[in-house]
Amino acid sequence: MAYTKANGNGRVFPVPAAVPGRFASEYSEVQTSRLHISLPLPSVLKNPFDVVDGPPSFTAGNPEEIAKLFPNLFGQPSAMLMPGDSSERLDKGLRIGVVLSGGQAPGGHNVISGIFDFLQRRTKGKSKLYGFRGGPIGIMKCKYVELTEDFIYPYRNQGGFDMICSGRDKIETPEQFKQAEETVRKLDLDGLVVIGGDDSNTNACLLAQNFRAKNMKTRVIGCPKTIDGDLKCKEVPASFGFDTACKLYAEMIGNVMKDARSTGKYYHFVRLMGRAASHITLECALETHPNIAIIGEEVAANKQTLKSVTGYITDIICKRSELGYNYGVILIPEGLIDFIPEVQQLIAELNEILAQDVVDKEGLWKKKLRRQSHELFEFLPEAIQEQLLLERDPHGNVQVAKIETENMLIQMVENELNERKQEYKYNGQFRGQSHFFGYEGRCGLPSNFDANYCYALGFAAGALLQSGKTGLISSVGNLAAPVEEWTVGGTALTSLMDVERRHGKFKPVIKKALVELEGAPFKKFASLRDDWALMNRYLSPGPVQFVGPTANMINQTLLLELGAQA
Amino acid sequence: MAYTKANGNGRVFPVPAAVPGRFASEYSEVQTSRLHISLPLPSVLKNPFDVVDGPPSFTAGNPEEIAKLFPNLFGQPSAMLMPGDSSERLDKGLRIGVVLSGGQAPGGHNVISGIFDFLQRRTKGKSKLYGFRGGPIGIMKCKYVELTEDFIYPYRNQGGFDMICSGRDKIETPEQFKQAEETVRKLDLDGLVVIGGDDSNTNACLLAQNFRAKNMKTRVIGCPKTIDGDLKCKEVPASFGFDTACKLYAEMIGNVMKDARSTGKYYHFVRLMGRAASHITLECALETHPNIAIIGEEVAANKQTLKSVTGYITDIICKRSELGYNYGVILIPEGLIDFIPEVQQLIAELNEILAQDVVDKEGLWKKKLRRQSHELFEFLPEAIQEQLLLERDPHGNVQVAKIETENMLIQMVENELNERKQEYKYNGQFRGQSHFFGYEGRCGLPSNFDANYCYALGFAAGALLQSGKTGLISSVGNLAAPVEEWTVGGTALTSLMDVERRHGKFKPVIKKALVELEGAPFKKFASLRDDWALMNRYLSPGPVQFVGPTANMINQTLLLELGAQA
């Protein structure tokens, strides 16, 4: 269906021919059906509101250092939108810039749509919205596009970040901060919205501090984005994109489970995104009930070794074999080996040795490894050993990220099973099948939850900027309730911060929210996993639905966390 | 949600505890929503009908040999259901067996539901339906289960083949035919429904011939199943499962396209199922508009070499780079290298050499390769060379199926691009990213099309058996029209047959329906691909919808083929 046919009300949006290929001139039926829908808003955003300050804020740690790093922002209160009338008083327009930072997450386009619609409704068309192209580099190099109704419309409720694209650059050096100042001065910006993860929001806070210290009028508001789900706190109960990505992965996992049970002869090892935290693996486990799910945070807390993780998996495979099941589904977070201290130690030693020595064929070099590392190296499958020795990054370092954890585990489990077979402890058939579900999830059509949540986040960012706030992260709460009852406000970014010591200096960081072993989602998982391991409680969530009775479900992690809070 | 809660009308279906783990006691919301729906039926099946014979049938080739192989079936007419009343006359019940054969395809459970519901409605509850467990081996070993309402209910409209599971065994030897005879005699079967692909339907026809030759009462009806889409003809316009599988793959491809465009730095090489035919790749191309899609049948027709396929891809990458696009999406059928004659030749020579000689490190063994094969071997990436030499199956043969075509092409394209860079013919950045979409698609929740189509195929099989037909394949036509207008009948299996000479004997085969280069789907693709290659016409089909305006779309291949016929 042609794009211009998509707009049911007869209005034709021109395809910007000047940017060939940057966006599609054609839409699928489902994409088209999503373009049209009108999104629900929290009721506080539908009516006049006041922005009310809360009490002074704290920090996640090291308040003295945070106070030094953010002298103009430290301790500032969070803000909350309440029914009122002050918001209607503003008669001048706002000039706002927006940037997408880091990896894609479903819903990013709706944050921008939300900012745009807020400005349209609340500043009577007198405002301007600029989109910086290709991430923070667009700010530094002043590469931008004016975001008009015609420009934004084709991206409403669509996945991807292709409206203005994203990038992974950071604004770090004094020179780069200067470039950012020049850009916001040139565009005469009242506000800047940074849509990104923990690093990008830290960066947003540094920009806010910098602009304020220089008495510039530009305010900065962050928005919580990451499919990994590791940017959250009490006031920001979820990062957007997590819901859609998990639903997409869970659909695929559910299908693989059906396949496993139907054929009865494969163990599917599924690697899922999430390098620093295992929220995706945990959520997918809660949605699909796999036989095994490895949670990195638990592995770290229990100081598990690669051998013990392998042993845990192998034990379950043996027990299942006794029950007659020579198949199963196992979920693994891609960051698993980063959670295992002994692997980190081995990598460090390897980097040291490989930088100085030749790897002799006789293996004499291995004597330089400490005993534990040597044992671990010998425990690794041959292909992984080779990979560690041969594939190096430009700095000569071992490329840990390139290790396909699921294939490594399959090989280790297979070795272990063979040993047990020799000892007559196992008599089954094992065939491993590996999967990596990654890119497919980052750019899906946003679920209703992500579409609505992002739209509200965009409105909130607009409202905070309109009321002159800076250094806050857009915060929408009460998410288990109907959209009308959602709360809207902003949380002091400094309150999420701690410092890390790097190169002799304190650097501000928003701590990644890891899976809490005392949290409700993990506890639910832990209470059920032994049953899932041996019985087959597979759930098949099916494809994301946009209409009908199943269209508005939210993810288990959020439901359980909110339930535990209530 | 607990399974017993799923049934909205208050009836509780017991979970068969005697079969632990064989099916889920829990359902996702979407699964539950699918359990309840009532499926539409072609109007001819909703009212009394007659089964009317058509003219005598022909064969796909070699009628004399087919006549010898199927003396009791050869030339029998196809059958068509027409409004009438004879079907109501039968007053005795039927005893029918059903078997799932080969790889899973979404909709299999609905064929069984259709047979069951037909028997319930048309034989007043006097019939029995038996499901053979684990495929044809279940027939040979007489392993079966009686399929009751309670047993079937949890699988209605669900993916997978886990109701009775499937298998890849064949009934081939005289001994095995004898076992099958014993089983159908023991169960006193009036009919047997074989749900499977080309091989399984050939097997069904041999069983039909065998039973009839022995004056047994058991009739045999086939049903067209395969996600690969290569079992079809004029009377059987589609094999079930193709629609759902392609929609699932297309969803993922659409997401990857969004990702490619958003980041602008990866070439995604996506391998898709389909070893013997490239229908899946073609359909996914029509649904998503990739920059490149390789169709195996075209590669074979043009006698392309691996080098020319690589060159074709590399040329487009170079042209795109000149336009500023260093990203893209490329679809590849998993059977690609089977379509390339020179690769088959190399493999044959390698098998010969490796069986006799030692592979010396100096590479002297390579002198035994013919010149063309030698050149091809040297053209292959090192990793693939090693794989060919090292990984052998139990017979010592090279394992072609294990070659990851997408990774091989990435490496070859990269090599070619590096050469062009040296010659200053290319100045871009190339980063390949590989994907294999396979298992995820075989067991998805059936689309509305597959759910409805399979249900009608099951009803048709029941109706054909009731009217005493044998050796037919269940045929439902006019599929582009609303379900009410679908035609229902059966096609003589012998009419799909040809013979192949194997071990000095003629063996009957149903020829796989390959992608026709003169067919409407390929012609549409061919007319658009140059535009897709350079411009980015990506379509994102999104997740399969079960309700709403986009729920009843059928796939492009079927639409175009039916349109061309009309």
Short mmCIF file of N, CA and C in Angstrom, two decimals, chain A residues 232-352:
data_model
loop_
_atom_site.label_atom_id
_atom_site.label_comp_id
_atom_site.label_asym_id
_atom_site.label_seq_id
_atom_site.Cartn_x
_atom_site.Cartn_y
_atom_site.Cartn_z
N LYS A 232 16.25 2.09 35.48
CA LYS A 232 14.96 2.29 36.16
C LYS A 232 15.20 2.53 37.64
N CYS A 233 14.19 3.09 38.28
CA CYS A 233 14.23 3.33 39.72
C CYS A 233 12.78 3.49 40.16
N LYS A 234 12.58 3.85 41.41
CA LYS A 234 11.21 3.95 41.90
C LYS A 234 10.37 4.92 41.06
N GLU A 235 10.95 6.08 40.74
CA GLU A 235 10.18 7.10 40.02
C GLU A 235 10.10 6.81 38.53
N VAL A 236 11.06 6.05 38.03
CA VAL A 236 11.08 5.70 36.60
C VAL A 236 10.96 4.18 36.52
N PRO A 237 9.73 3.68 36.56
CA PRO A 237 9.57 2.24 36.76
C PRO A 237 9.99 1.37 35.58
N ALA A 238 10.23 1.99 34.41
CA ALA A 238 10.60 1.18 33.25
C ALA A 238 11.34 2.03 32.24
N SER A 239 12.24 1.41 31.50
CA SER A 239 12.81 2.08 30.33
C SER A 239 12.00 1.61 29.13
N PHE A 240 11.79 2.51 28.18
CA PHE A 240 10.93 2.09 27.07
C PHE A 240 11.67 1.16 26.12
N GLY A 241 10.90 0.34 25.42
CA GLY A 241 11.47 -0.62 24.47
C GLY A 241 11.60 -2.02 25.06
N PHE A 242 11.77 -2.10 26.36
CA PHE A 242 11.91 -3.40 27.04
C PHE A 242 10.68 -4.26 26.81
N ASP A 243 9.52 -3.64 26.93
CA ASP A 243 8.26 -4.39 26.80
C ASP A 243 8.15 -5.04 25.42
N THR A 244 8.33 -4.24 24.38
CA THR A 244 8.19 -4.78 23.02
C THR A 244 9.26 -5.82 22.71
N ALA A 245 10.51 -5.48 23.06
CA ALA A 245 11.60 -6.40 22.73
C ALA A 245 11.37 -7.75 23.40
N CYS A 246 11.01 -7.73 24.67
CA CYS A 246 10.79 -9.00 25.38
C CYS A 246 9.63 -9.77 24.76
N LYS A 247 8.59 -9.06 24.37
CA LYS A 247 7.45 -9.75 23.76
C LYS A 247 7.85 -10.41 22.45
N LEU A 248 8.69 -9.73 21.68
CA LEU A 248 9.16 -10.33 20.41
C LEU A 248 10.03 -11.55 20.68
N TYR A 249 10.96 -11.42 21.61
CA TYR A 249 11.81 -12.57 21.92
C TYR A 249 10.96 -13.71 22.47
N ALA A 250 10.01 -13.37 23.33
CA ALA A 250 9.18 -14.40 23.96
C ALA A 250 8.32 -15.12 22.91
N GLU A 251 7.88 -14.38 21.91
CA GLU A 251 7.13 -15.03 20.82
C GLU A 251 8.00 -16.11 20.17
N MET A 252 9.24 -15.72 19.84
CA MET A 252 10.15 -16.66 19.16
C MET A 252 10.48 -17.84 20.08
N ILE A 253 10.71 -17.55 21.35
CA ILE A 253 11.04 -18.62 22.29
C ILE A 253 9.86 -19.58 22.42
N GLY A 254 8.66 -19.02 22.51
CA GLY A 254 7.47 -19.87 22.59
C GLY A 254 7.35 -20.78 21.38
N ASN A 255 7.69 -20.25 20.21
CA ASN A 255 7.64 -21.08 19.00
C ASN A 255 8.69 -22.18 19.05
N VAL A 256 9.88 -21.82 19.50
CA VAL A 256 10.95 -22.81 19.60
C VAL A 256 10.56 -23.91 20.60
N MET A 257 9.86 -23.53 21.67
CA MET A 257 9.40 -24.51 22.64
C MET A 257 8.43 -25.51 22.02
N LYS A 258 7.51 -24.98 21.22
CA LYS A 258 6.57 -25.86 20.52
C LYS A 258 7.34 -26.82 19.63
N ASP A 259 8.37 -26.27 18.98
CA ASP A 259 9.19 -27.10 18.10
C ASP A 259 9.91 -28.18 18.90
N ALA A 260 10.47 -27.76 20.03
CA ALA A 260 11.21 -28.72 20.88
C ALA A 260 10.30 -29.87 21.29
N ARG A 261 9.11 -29.52 21.74
CA ARG A 261 8.19 -30.55 22.21
C ARG A 261 7.66 -31.41 21.07
N SER A 262 7.47 -30.78 19.91
CA SER A 262 6.92 -31.54 18.79
C SER A 262 7.91 -32.57 18.24
N THR A 263 9.20 -32.15 18.15
CA THR A 263 10.18 -33.09 17.60
C THR A 263 10.79 -33.96 18.68
N GLY A 264 10.90 -33.39 19.89
CA GLY A 264 11.40 -34.17 21.01
C GLY A 264 12.87 -34.55 20.93
N LYS A 265 13.67 -33.82 20.14
CA LYS A 265 15.05 -34.27 20.03
C LYS A 265 16.12 -33.17 20.09
N TYR A 266 15.73 -31.94 20.38
CA TYR A 266 16.73 -30.87 20.45
C TYR A 266 16.70 -30.14 21.78
N TYR A 267 17.89 -29.77 22.24
CA TYR A 267 18.00 -28.76 23.29
C TYR A 267 18.32 -27.43 22.63
N HIS A 268 17.42 -26.50 22.75
CA HIS A 268 17.62 -25.18 22.16
C HIS A 268 18.26 -24.26 23.19
N PHE A 269 19.45 -23.77 22.86
CA PHE A 269 20.15 -22.80 23.70
C PHE A 269 19.94 -21.42 23.08
N VAL A 270 19.20 -20.58 23.76
CA VAL A 270 18.81 -19.29 23.21
C VAL A 270 19.56 -18.17 23.93
N ARG A 271 20.42 -17.48 23.20
CA ARG A 271 21.09 -16.32 23.78
C ARG A 271 20.24 -15.08 23.54
N LEU A 272 20.09 -14.29 24.59
CA LEU A 272 19.25 -13.09 24.51
C LEU A 272 20.07 -11.86 24.82
N MET A 273 19.61 -10.72 24.32
CA MET A 273 20.34 -9.47 24.57
C MET A 273 20.36 -9.16 26.06
N GLY A 274 21.30 -8.33 26.47
CA GLY A 274 21.44 -7.95 27.87
C GLY A 274 22.85 -8.28 28.35
N ARG A 275 23.77 -7.35 28.13
CA ARG A 275 25.16 -7.64 28.48
C ARG A 275 25.42 -7.35 29.96
N ALA A 276 24.89 -6.21 30.44
CA ALA A 276 25.21 -5.81 31.81
C ALA A 276 24.19 -6.34 32.81
N ALA A 277 22.98 -6.61 32.34
CA ALA A 277 21.92 -7.07 33.24
C ALA A 277 21.10 -8.15 32.52
N SER A 278 20.46 -9.00 33.29
CA SER A 278 19.73 -10.13 32.71
C SER A 278 18.21 -9.95 32.74
N HIS A 279 17.76 -8.69 32.76
CA HIS A 279 16.30 -8.46 32.82
C HIS A 279 15.56 -9.13 31.66
N ILE A 280 16.14 -9.05 30.45
CA ILE A 280 15.44 -9.62 29.29
C ILE A 280 15.28 -11.12 29.47
N THR A 281 16.36 -11.78 29.89
CA THR A 281 16.28 -13.23 30.09
C THR A 281 15.25 -13.57 31.16
N LEU A 282 15.25 -12.80 32.23
CA LEU A 282 14.29 -13.06 33.31
C LEU A 282 12.86 -12.86 32.84
N GLU A 283 12.62 -11.75 32.15
CA GLU A 283 11.27 -11.47 31.65
C GLU A 283 10.82 -12.56 30.67
N CYS A 284 11.71 -12.93 29.76
CA CYS A 284 11.35 -13.98 28.79
C CYS A 284 11.07 -15.29 29.50
N ALA A 285 11.81 -15.56 30.57
CA ALA A 285 11.56 -16.78 31.34
C ALA A 285 10.17 -16.72 31.96
N LEU A 286 9.81 -15.58 32.53
CA LEU A 286 8.49 -15.45 33.16
C LEU A 286 7.37 -15.54 32.12
N GLU A 287 7.67 -15.15 30.91
CA GLU A 287 6.64 -15.19 29.86
C GLU A 287 6.52 -16.55 29.19
N THR A 288 7.58 -17.37 29.27
CA THR A 288 7.57 -18.61 28.48
C THR A 288 7.83 -19.90 29.26
N HIS A 289 8.36 -19.79 30.48
CA HIS A 289 8.62 -20.97 31.32
C HIS A 289 9.58 -21.98 30.69
N PRO A 290 10.81 -21.56 30.45
CA PRO A 290 11.80 -22.48 29.88
C PRO A 290 12.24 -23.51 30.92
N ASN A 291 12.93 -24.53 30.47
CA ASN A 291 13.46 -25.51 31.42
C ASN A 291 14.58 -24.93 32.26
N ILE A 292 15.36 -24.05 31.66
CA ILE A 292 16.46 -23.41 32.38
C ILE A 292 16.58 -21.97 31.90
N ALA A 293 16.80 -21.05 32.83
CA ALA A 293 17.21 -19.70 32.45
C ALA A 293 18.34 -19.31 33.39
N ILE A 294 19.44 -18.87 32.82
CA ILE A 294 20.58 -18.46 33.63
C ILE A 294 20.50 -16.95 33.84
N ILE A 295 20.51 -16.53 35.08
CA ILE A 295 20.47 -15.10 35.40
C ILE A 295 21.86 -14.67 35.86
N GLY A 296 22.47 -13.78 35.08
CA GLY A 296 23.86 -13.40 35.34
C GLY A 296 24.08 -12.89 36.77
N GLU A 297 23.15 -12.09 37.27
CA GLU A 297 23.32 -11.51 38.61
C GLU A 297 23.39 -12.60 39.67
N GLU A 298 22.64 -13.68 39.47
CA GLU A 298 22.68 -14.77 40.44
C GLU A 298 24.01 -15.52 40.34
N VAL A 299 24.46 -15.72 39.11
CA VAL A 299 25.75 -16.38 38.90
C VAL A 299 26.86 -15.60 39.60
N ALA A 300 26.79 -14.26 39.48
CA ALA A 300 27.81 -13.42 40.12
C ALA A 300 27.69 -13.48 41.63
N ALA A 301 26.45 -13.38 42.13
CA ALA A 301 26.25 -13.37 43.58
C ALA A 301 26.73 -14.67 44.21
N ASN A 302 26.53 -15.76 43.52
CA ASN A 302 26.95 -17.07 44.06
C ASN A 302 28.39 -17.41 43.67
N LYS A 303 29.06 -16.45 43.04
CA LYS A 303 30.45 -16.66 42.58
C LYS A 303 30.58 -17.98 41.83
N GLN A 304 29.64 -18.23 40.95
CA GLN A 304 29.68 -19.48 40.19
C GLN A 304 30.81 -19.48 39.18
N THR A 305 31.26 -20.67 38.85
CA THR A 305 32.27 -20.82 37.81
C THR A 305 31.58 -21.33 36.55
N LEU A 306 32.32 -21.29 35.44
CA LEU A 306 31.77 -21.80 34.20
C LEU A 306 31.45 -23.29 34.35
N LYS A 307 32.27 -23.96 35.12
CA LYS A 307 32.07 -25.39 35.34
C LYS A 307 30.79 -25.64 36.14
N SER A 308 30.53 -24.77 37.11
CA SER A 308 29.33 -25.00 37.93
C SER A 308 28.07 -24.68 37.13
N VAL A 309 28.14 -23.65 36.28
CA VAL A 309 26.98 -23.35 35.42
C VAL A 309 26.74 -24.54 34.48
N THR A 310 27.83 -25.03 33.89
CA THR A 310 27.72 -26.20 33.01
C THR A 310 27.14 -27.40 33.76
N GLY A 311 27.61 -27.57 34.98
CA GLY A 311 27.13 -28.68 35.80
C GLY A 311 25.64 -28.57 36.10
N TYR A 312 25.20 -27.35 36.39
CA TYR A 312 23.78 -27.11 36.69
C TYR A 312 22.92 -27.51 35.49
N ILE A 313 23.34 -27.06 34.31
CA ILE A 313 22.58 -27.38 33.09
C ILE A 313 22.61 -28.90 32.84
N THR A 314 23.80 -29.48 32.98
CA THR A 314 23.96 -30.91 32.70
C THR A 314 23.11 -31.76 33.65
N ASP A 315 23.09 -31.37 34.92
CA ASP A 315 22.28 -32.11 35.90
C ASP A 315 20.82 -32.16 35.46
N ILE A 316 20.31 -31.03 35.04
CA ILE A 316 18.89 -30.98 34.65
C ILE A 316 18.67 -31.83 33.39
N ILE A 317 19.60 -31.75 32.45
CA ILE A 317 19.46 -32.56 31.24
C ILE A 317 19.44 -34.05 31.58
N CYS A 318 20.27 -34.44 32.53
CA CYS A 318 20.30 -35.85 32.94
C CYS A 318 18.98 -36.26 33.60
N LYS A 319 18.49 -35.41 34.49
CA LYS A 319 17.22 -35.73 35.16
C LYS A 319 16.08 -35.81 34.15
N ARG A 320 16.07 -34.88 33.21
CA ARG A 320 15.02 -34.89 32.19
C ARG A 320 15.10 -36.15 31.33
N SER A 321 16.32 -36.57 31.06
CA SER A 321 16.50 -37.77 30.26
C SER A 321 15.89 -38.98 30.96
N GLU A 322 16.05 -39.03 32.29
CA GLU A 322 15.45 -40.13 33.05
C GLU A 322 13.92 -40.11 32.95
N LEU A 323 13.36 -38.90 32.81
CA LEU A 323 11.90 -38.79 32.67
C LEU A 323 11.46 -39.03 31.22
N GLY A 324 12.43 -39.25 30.33
CA GLY A 324 12.09 -39.51 28.93
C GLY A 324 12.13 -38.29 28.04
N TYR A 325 12.60 -37.16 28.57
CA TYR A 325 12.66 -35.93 27.76
C TYR A 325 14.09 -35.67 27.33
N ASN A 326 14.37 -35.86 26.07
CA ASN A 326 15.69 -35.51 25.55
C ASN A 326 15.62 -34.23 24.73
N TYR A 327 14.86 -33.30 25.24
CA TYR A 327 14.74 -32.00 24.58
C TYR A 327 14.50 -30.94 25.65
N GLY A 328 14.64 -29.70 25.27
CA GLY A 328 14.39 -28.64 26.21
C GLY A 328 14.76 -27.28 25.65
N VAL A 329 14.49 -26.25 26.43
CA VAL A 329 14.81 -24.88 26.03
C VAL A 329 15.52 -24.18 27.18
N ILE A 330 16.65 -23.57 26.85
CA ILE A 330 17.53 -22.95 27.84
C ILE A 330 17.82 -21.51 27.42
N LEU A 331 17.56 -20.57 28.31
CA LEU A 331 17.79 -19.16 28.00
C LEU A 331 19.07 -18.67 28.67
N ILE A 332 19.85 -17.90 27.93
CA ILE A 332 21.14 -17.43 28.40
C ILE A 332 21.30 -15.95 28.07
N PRO A 333 21.64 -15.12 29.06
CA PRO A 333 21.89 -13.71 28.75
C PRO A 333 23.23 -13.55 28.04
N GLU A 334 23.31 -12.65 27.07
CA GLU A 334 24.55 -12.56 26.29
C GLU A 334 25.73 -12.15 27.16
N GLY A 335 25.43 -11.49 28.29
CA GLY A 335 26.53 -11.04 29.15
C GLY A 335 26.99 -12.08 30.16
N LEU A 336 26.52 -13.32 30.00
CA LEU A 336 26.78 -14.32 31.04
C LEU A 336 28.24 -14.37 31.49
N ILE A 337 29.16 -14.48 30.53
CA ILE A 337 30.54 -14.69 30.98
C ILE A 337 31.13 -13.46 31.65
N ASP A 338 30.51 -12.29 31.40
CA ASP A 338 30.97 -11.10 32.13
C ASP A 338 30.65 -11.19 33.62
N PHE A 339 29.70 -12.04 33.95
CA PHE A 339 29.30 -12.18 35.36
C PHE A 339 30.17 -13.20 36.10
N ILE A 340 31.03 -13.91 35.38
CA ILE A 340 31.80 -14.98 36.01
C ILE A 340 33.23 -14.49 36.29
N PRO A 341 33.57 -14.32 37.56
CA PRO A 341 34.86 -13.70 37.89
C PRO A 341 36.05 -14.45 37.30
N GLU A 342 36.04 -15.79 37.33
CA GLU A 342 37.21 -16.54 36.86
C GLU A 342 37.46 -16.30 35.37
N VAL A 343 36.37 -16.05 34.61
CA VAL A 343 36.56 -15.79 33.18
C VAL A 343 37.25 -14.44 33.00
N GLN A 344 36.81 -13.46 33.77
CA GLN A 344 37.45 -12.15 33.71
C GLN A 344 38.94 -12.25 34.01
N GLN A 345 39.26 -13.07 35.01
CA GLN A 345 40.65 -13.26 35.41
C GLN A 345 41.46 -13.90 34.27
N LEU A 346 40.88 -14.94 33.67
CA LEU A 346 41.56 -15.61 32.56
C LEU A 346 41.82 -14.63 31.41
N ILE A 347 40.80 -13.86 31.07
CA ILE A 347 40.93 -12.90 29.96
C ILE A 347 42.05 -11.91 30.27
N ALA A 348 42.07 -11.42 31.50
CA ALA A 348 43.10 -10.45 31.88
C ALA A 348 44.49 -11.07 31.71
N GLU A 349 44.65 -12.31 32.17
CA GLU A 349 45.96 -12.97 32.05
C GLU A 349 46.32 -13.22 30.59
N LEU A 350 45.33 -13.63 29.81
CA LEU A 350 45.58 -13.87 28.39
C LEU A 350 46.04 -12.59 27.69
N ASN A 351 45.35 -11.49 27.98
CA ASN A 351 45.74 -10.23 27.35
C ASN A 351 47.19 -9.88 27.68
N GLU A 352 47.57 -10.14 28.93
CA GLU A 352 48.93 -9.87 29.38
C GLU A 352 49.93 -10.74 28.61
#
